[in-house]
Short mmCIF file of C-alpha atoms and ligand atoms in Angstrom, two decimals:
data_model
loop_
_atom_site.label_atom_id
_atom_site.label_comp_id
_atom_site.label_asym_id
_atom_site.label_seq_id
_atom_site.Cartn_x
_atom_site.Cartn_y
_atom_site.Cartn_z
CA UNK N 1 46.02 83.80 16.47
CA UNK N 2 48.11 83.01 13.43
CA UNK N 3 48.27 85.96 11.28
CA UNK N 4 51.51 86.57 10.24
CA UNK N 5 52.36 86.82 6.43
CA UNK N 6 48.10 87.10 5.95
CA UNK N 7 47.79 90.78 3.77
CA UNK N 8 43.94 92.03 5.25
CA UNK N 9 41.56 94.41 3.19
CA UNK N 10 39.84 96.57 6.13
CA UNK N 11 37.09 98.89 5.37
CA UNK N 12 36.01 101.53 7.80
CA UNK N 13 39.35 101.35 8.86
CA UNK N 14 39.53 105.43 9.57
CA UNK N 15 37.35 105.56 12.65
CA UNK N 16 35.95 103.03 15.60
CA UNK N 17 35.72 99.45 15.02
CA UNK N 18 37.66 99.21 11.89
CA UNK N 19 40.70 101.20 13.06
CA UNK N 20 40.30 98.75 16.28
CA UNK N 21 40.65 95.64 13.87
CA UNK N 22 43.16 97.50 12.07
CA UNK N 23 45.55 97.90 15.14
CA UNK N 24 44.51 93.87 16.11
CA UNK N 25 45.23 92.56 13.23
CA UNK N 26 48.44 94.17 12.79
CA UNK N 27 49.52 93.69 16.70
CA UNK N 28 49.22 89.66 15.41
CA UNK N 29 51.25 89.75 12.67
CA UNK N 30 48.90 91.00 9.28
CA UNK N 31 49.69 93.66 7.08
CA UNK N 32 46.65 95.68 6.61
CA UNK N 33 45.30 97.67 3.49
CA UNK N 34 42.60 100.04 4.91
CA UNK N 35 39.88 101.28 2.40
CA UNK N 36 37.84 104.44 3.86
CA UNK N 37 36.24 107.66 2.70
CA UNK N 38 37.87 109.34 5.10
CA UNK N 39 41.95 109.42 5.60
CA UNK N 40 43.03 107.29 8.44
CA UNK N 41 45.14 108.24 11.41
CA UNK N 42 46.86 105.24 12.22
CA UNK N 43 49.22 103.38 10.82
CA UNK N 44 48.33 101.00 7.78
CA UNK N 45 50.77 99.14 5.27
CA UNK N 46 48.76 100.58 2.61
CA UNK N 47 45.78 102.63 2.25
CA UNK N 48 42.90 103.42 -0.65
CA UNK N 49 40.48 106.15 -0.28
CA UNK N 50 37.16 105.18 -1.72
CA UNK N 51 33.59 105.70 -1.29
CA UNK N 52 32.26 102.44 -0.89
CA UNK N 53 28.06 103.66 -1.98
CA UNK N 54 29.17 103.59 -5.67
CA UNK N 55 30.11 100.54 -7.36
CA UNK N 56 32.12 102.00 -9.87
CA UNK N 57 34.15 104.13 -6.74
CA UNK N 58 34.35 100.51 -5.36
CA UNK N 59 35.58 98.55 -8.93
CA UNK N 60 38.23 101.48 -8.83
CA UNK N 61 39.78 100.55 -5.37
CA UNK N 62 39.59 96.88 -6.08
CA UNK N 63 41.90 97.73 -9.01
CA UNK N 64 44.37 98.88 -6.61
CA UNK N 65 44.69 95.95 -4.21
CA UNK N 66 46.87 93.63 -4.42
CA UNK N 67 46.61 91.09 -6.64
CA UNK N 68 46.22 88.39 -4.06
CA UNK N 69 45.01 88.89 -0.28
CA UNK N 70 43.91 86.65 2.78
CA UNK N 71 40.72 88.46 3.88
CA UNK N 72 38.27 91.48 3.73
CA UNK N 73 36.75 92.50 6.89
CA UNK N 74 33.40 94.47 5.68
CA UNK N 75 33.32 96.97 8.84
CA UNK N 76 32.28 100.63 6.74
CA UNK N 77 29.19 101.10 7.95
CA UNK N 78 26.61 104.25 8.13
CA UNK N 79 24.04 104.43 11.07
CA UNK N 80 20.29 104.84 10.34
CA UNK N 81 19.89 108.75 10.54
CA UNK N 82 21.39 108.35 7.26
CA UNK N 83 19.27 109.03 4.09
CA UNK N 84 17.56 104.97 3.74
CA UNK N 85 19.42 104.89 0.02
CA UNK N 86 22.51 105.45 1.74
CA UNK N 87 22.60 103.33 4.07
CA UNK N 88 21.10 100.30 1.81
CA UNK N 89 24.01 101.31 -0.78
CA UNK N 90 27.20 101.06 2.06
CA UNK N 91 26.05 98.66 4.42
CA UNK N 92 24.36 95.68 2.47
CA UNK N 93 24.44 96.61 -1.57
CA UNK N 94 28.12 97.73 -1.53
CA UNK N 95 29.72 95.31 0.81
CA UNK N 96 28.04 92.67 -1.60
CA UNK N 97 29.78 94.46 -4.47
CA UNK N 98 33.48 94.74 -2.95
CA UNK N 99 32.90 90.74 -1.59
CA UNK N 100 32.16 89.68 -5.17
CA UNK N 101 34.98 91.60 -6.37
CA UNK N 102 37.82 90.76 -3.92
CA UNK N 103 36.99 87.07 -3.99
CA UNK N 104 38.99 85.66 -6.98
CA UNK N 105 42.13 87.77 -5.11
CA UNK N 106 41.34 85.92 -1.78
CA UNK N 107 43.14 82.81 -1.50
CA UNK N 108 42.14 79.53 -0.74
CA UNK N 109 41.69 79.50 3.25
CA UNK N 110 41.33 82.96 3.45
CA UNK N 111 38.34 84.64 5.02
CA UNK N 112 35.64 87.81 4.78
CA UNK N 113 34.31 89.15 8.33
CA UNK N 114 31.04 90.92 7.66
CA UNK N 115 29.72 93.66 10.51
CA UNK N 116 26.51 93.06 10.96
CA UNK N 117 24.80 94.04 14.83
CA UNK N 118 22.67 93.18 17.63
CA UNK N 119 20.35 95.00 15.53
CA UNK N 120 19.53 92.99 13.29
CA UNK N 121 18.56 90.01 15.31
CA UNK N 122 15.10 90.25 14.15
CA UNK N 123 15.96 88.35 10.74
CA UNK N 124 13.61 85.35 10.95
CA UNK N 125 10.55 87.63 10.80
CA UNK N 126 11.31 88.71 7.16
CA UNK N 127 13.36 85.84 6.36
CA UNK N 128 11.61 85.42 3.17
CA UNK N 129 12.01 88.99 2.01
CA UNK N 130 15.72 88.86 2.84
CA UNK N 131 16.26 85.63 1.09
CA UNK N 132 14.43 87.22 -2.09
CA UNK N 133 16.82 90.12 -2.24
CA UNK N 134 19.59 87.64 -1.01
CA UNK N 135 19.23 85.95 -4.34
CA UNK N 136 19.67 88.85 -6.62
CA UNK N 137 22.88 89.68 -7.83
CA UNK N 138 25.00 93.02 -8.38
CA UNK N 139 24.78 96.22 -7.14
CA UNK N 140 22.16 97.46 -10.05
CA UNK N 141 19.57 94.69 -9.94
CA UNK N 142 19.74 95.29 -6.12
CA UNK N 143 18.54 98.41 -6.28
CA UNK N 144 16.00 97.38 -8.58
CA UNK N 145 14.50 95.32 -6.59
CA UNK N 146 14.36 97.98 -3.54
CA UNK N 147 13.10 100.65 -5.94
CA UNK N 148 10.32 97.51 -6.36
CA UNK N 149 10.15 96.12 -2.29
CA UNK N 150 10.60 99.55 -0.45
CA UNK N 151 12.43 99.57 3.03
CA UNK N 152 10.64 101.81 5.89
CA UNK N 153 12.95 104.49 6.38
CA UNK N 154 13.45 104.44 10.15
CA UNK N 155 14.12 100.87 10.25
CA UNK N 156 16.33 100.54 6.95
CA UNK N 157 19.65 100.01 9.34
CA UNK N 158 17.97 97.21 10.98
CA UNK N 159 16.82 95.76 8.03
CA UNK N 160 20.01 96.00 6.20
CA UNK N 161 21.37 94.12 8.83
CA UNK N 162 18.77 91.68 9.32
CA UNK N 163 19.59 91.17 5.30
CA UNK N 164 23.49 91.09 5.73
CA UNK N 165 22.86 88.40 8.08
CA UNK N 166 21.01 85.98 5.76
CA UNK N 167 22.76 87.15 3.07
CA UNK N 168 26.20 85.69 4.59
CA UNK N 169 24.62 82.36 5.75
CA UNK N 170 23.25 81.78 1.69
CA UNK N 171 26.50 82.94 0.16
CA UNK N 172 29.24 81.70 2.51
CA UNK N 173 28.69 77.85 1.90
CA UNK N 174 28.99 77.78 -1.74
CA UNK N 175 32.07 80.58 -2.08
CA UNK N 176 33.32 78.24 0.90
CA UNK N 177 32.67 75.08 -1.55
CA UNK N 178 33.96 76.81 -4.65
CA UNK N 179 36.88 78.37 -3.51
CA UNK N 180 37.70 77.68 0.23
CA UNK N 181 37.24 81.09 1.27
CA UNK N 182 34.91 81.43 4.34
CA UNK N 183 32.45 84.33 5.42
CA UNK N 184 31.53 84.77 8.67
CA UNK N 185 29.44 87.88 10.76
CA UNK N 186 30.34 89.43 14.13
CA UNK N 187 27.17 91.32 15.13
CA UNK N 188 28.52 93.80 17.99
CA UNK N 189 25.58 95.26 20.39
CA UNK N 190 26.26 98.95 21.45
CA UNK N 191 29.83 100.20 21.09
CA UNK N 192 31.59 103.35 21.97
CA UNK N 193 32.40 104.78 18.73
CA UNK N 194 31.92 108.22 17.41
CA UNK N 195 28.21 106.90 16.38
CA UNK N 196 26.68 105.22 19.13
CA UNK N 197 24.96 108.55 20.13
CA UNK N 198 23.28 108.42 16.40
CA UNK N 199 22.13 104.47 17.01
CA UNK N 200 20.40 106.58 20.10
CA UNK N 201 18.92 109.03 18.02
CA UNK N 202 17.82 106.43 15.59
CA UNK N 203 15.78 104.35 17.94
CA UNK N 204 14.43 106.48 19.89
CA UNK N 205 15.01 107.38 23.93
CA UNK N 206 12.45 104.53 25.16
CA UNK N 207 14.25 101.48 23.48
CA UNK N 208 17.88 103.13 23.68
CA UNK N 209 16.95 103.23 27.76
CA UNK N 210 15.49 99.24 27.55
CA UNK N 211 18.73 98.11 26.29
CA UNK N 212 20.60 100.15 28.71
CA UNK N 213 19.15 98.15 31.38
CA UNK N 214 19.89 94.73 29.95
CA UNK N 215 23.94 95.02 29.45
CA UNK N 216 26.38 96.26 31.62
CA UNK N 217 27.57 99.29 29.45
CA UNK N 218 28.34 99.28 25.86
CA UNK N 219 31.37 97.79 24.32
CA UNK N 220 35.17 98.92 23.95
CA UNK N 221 35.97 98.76 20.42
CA UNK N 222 39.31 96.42 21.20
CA UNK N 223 36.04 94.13 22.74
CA UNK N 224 34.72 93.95 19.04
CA UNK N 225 38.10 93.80 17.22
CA UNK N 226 39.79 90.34 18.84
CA UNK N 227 36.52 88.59 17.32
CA UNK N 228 36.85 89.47 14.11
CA UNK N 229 39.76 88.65 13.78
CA UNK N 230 40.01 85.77 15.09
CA UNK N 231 37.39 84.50 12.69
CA UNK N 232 40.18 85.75 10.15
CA UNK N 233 42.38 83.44 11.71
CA UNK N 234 43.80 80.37 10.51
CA UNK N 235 42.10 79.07 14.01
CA UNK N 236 38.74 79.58 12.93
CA UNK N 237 39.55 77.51 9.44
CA UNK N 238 35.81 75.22 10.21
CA UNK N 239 33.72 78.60 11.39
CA UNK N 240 31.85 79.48 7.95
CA UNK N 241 28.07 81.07 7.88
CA UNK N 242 27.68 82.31 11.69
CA UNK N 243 26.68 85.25 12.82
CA UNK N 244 28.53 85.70 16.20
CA UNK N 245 27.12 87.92 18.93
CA UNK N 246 29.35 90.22 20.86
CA UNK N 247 27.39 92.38 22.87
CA UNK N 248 27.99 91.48 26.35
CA UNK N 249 24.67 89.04 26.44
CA UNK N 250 22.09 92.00 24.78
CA UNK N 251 20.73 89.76 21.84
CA UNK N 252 20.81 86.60 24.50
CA UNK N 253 17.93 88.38 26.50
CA UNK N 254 15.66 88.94 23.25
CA UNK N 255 13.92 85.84 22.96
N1 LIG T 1 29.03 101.62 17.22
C1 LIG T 1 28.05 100.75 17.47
O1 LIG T 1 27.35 100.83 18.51
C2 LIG T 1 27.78 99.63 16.49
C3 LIG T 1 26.98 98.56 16.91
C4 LIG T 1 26.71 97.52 16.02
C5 LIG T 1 27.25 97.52 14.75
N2 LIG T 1 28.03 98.58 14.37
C6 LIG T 1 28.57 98.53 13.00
O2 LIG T 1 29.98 98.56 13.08
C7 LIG T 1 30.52 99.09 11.88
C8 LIG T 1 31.55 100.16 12.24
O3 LIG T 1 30.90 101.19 12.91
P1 LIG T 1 31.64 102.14 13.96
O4 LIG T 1 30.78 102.17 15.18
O5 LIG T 1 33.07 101.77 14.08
O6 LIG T 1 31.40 103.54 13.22
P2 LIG T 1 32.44 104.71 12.81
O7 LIG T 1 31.59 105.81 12.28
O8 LIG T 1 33.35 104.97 13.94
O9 LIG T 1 33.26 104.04 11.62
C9 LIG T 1 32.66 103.79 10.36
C10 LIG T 1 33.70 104.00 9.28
O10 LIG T 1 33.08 103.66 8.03
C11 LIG T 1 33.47 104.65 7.09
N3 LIG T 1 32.46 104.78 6.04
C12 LIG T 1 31.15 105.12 6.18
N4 LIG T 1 30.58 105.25 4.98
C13 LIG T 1 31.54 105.00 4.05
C14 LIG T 1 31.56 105.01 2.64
N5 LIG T 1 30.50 105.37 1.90
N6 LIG T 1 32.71 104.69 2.01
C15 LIG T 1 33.83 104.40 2.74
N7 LIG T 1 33.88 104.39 4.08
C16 LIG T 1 32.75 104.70 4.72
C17 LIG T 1 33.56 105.93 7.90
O11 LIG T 1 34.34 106.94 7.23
C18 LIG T 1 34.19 105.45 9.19
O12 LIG T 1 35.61 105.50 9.14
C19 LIG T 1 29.32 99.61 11.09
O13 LIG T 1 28.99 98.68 10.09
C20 LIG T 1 28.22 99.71 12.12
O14 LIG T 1 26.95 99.57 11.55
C21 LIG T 1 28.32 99.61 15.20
#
């Protein structure tokens, strides 16, 4: 993977998944700038402490990247025993914002890698809903239009993902057409990560024990990591608008 002299924004980067991609990505050659609420315990070339469920918390850590990078991996996430607002705000209405925001720094060729999940493989039965809320811009008039289309509460993280999903695959063609920056999403099935017992919690014992018998075990973050950024990667320049499963074969026993 061709990485060296790329500078990659990674959010999440203080626990799991992100800290995985963190370590990958630097391993291959990258300097990373890690955004989290929380401070990280790895190393980083740079980090920013923000809370990425407030645009105004996020405008304030754009300021402080640098003025040009070569990717954002979206990987901050919340699980769904989260309050529904909060979990609409970090893991579809705020990576949106940052996106937005970061691409005029990206450069041409560079990439975003959005985290969506097995979970939200479901997208084609609310397609049209996610399309309408796909087609409203900023942080605010998002909102709006949840305050106005509510989400049920104990299967907002699936729909946020569902909505990440289609989001990416309307926006990445024309920012790819306009300004030759790609956006791609790796949707991982169950990994071991601090919250995988909350995913549990969040849907239930019965379905938590149905997917249990359909994949080997759940992932190893460094199983997740590679992918993403890969699809970083000067390798993966043609890749733009897929949502790539890596989940050990869960989403490919679904249909
Ligand atoms: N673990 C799994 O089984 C699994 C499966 C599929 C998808 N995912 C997705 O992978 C991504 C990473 O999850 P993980 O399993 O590594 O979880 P994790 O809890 O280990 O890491 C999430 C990171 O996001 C940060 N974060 C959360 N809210 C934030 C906010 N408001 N502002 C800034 N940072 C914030 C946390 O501080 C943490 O460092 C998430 O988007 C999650 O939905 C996880």
């Amino acid at each position: 993977m061709k990485l060296t002299n790329k500078t990659i924004v990674v959010t999440g980067v203080s626990s799991g998944i992100g800290a995985e991609t963190a370590r990958t990505l630097r391993a291959h050659g990258a300097s990373v700038i890690g955004v989290d609420r929380n401070e990280p315990s790895l190393s980083l070339d740079a980090f920013v402490q923000a809370d990425l469920s407030h645009p105004a918390a996020i405008d304030a850590a754009v300021q402080q990247l640098p003025a040009k990078v070569d990717g954002l991996c979206n990987i901050a996430g919340v699980p769904g025993t989260a309050e529904p607002q909060l979990v609409a705000r970090v893991n579809y209405l705020g990576l949106r914002h940052l996106s937005a925001a970061l691409l005029p720094r990206i450069a041409s060729g560079g990439a975003i890698v959005n985290v969506s999940s097995v979970l939200g493989a479901e997208w084609p039965q609310r397609l049209a809903l996610h399309r309408a809320l796909g087609a409203v811009d900023g942080f605010a008039a998002g909102e709006a239009w949840l305050d106005a289309h509510p989400v049920a509460a104990a299967t907002c993280y699936q729909y946020f993902k569902e909505a990440l999903i289609v989001w990416t695959q309307m926006q990445a063609q024309p920012w790819f057409m306009d300004t030759s920056v790609r956006m791609n999403c790796v949707a991982p099935g169950p990994v071991f990560t601090p919250i995988l017992n909350e995913f549990v919690t969040m849907l239930g014992a019965e379905r938590a024990q149905a997917d249990a018998h359909r994949i080997k075990r759940p992932a190893y973050a460094d199983e997740v990591a590679p992918v993403i950024a890969f699809l970083c990667a000067d390798e993966s320049r043609w890749i733009n608008g897929v949502n790539i499963p890596v989940d050990g074969g869960l989403a490919s026993t679904y249909p």
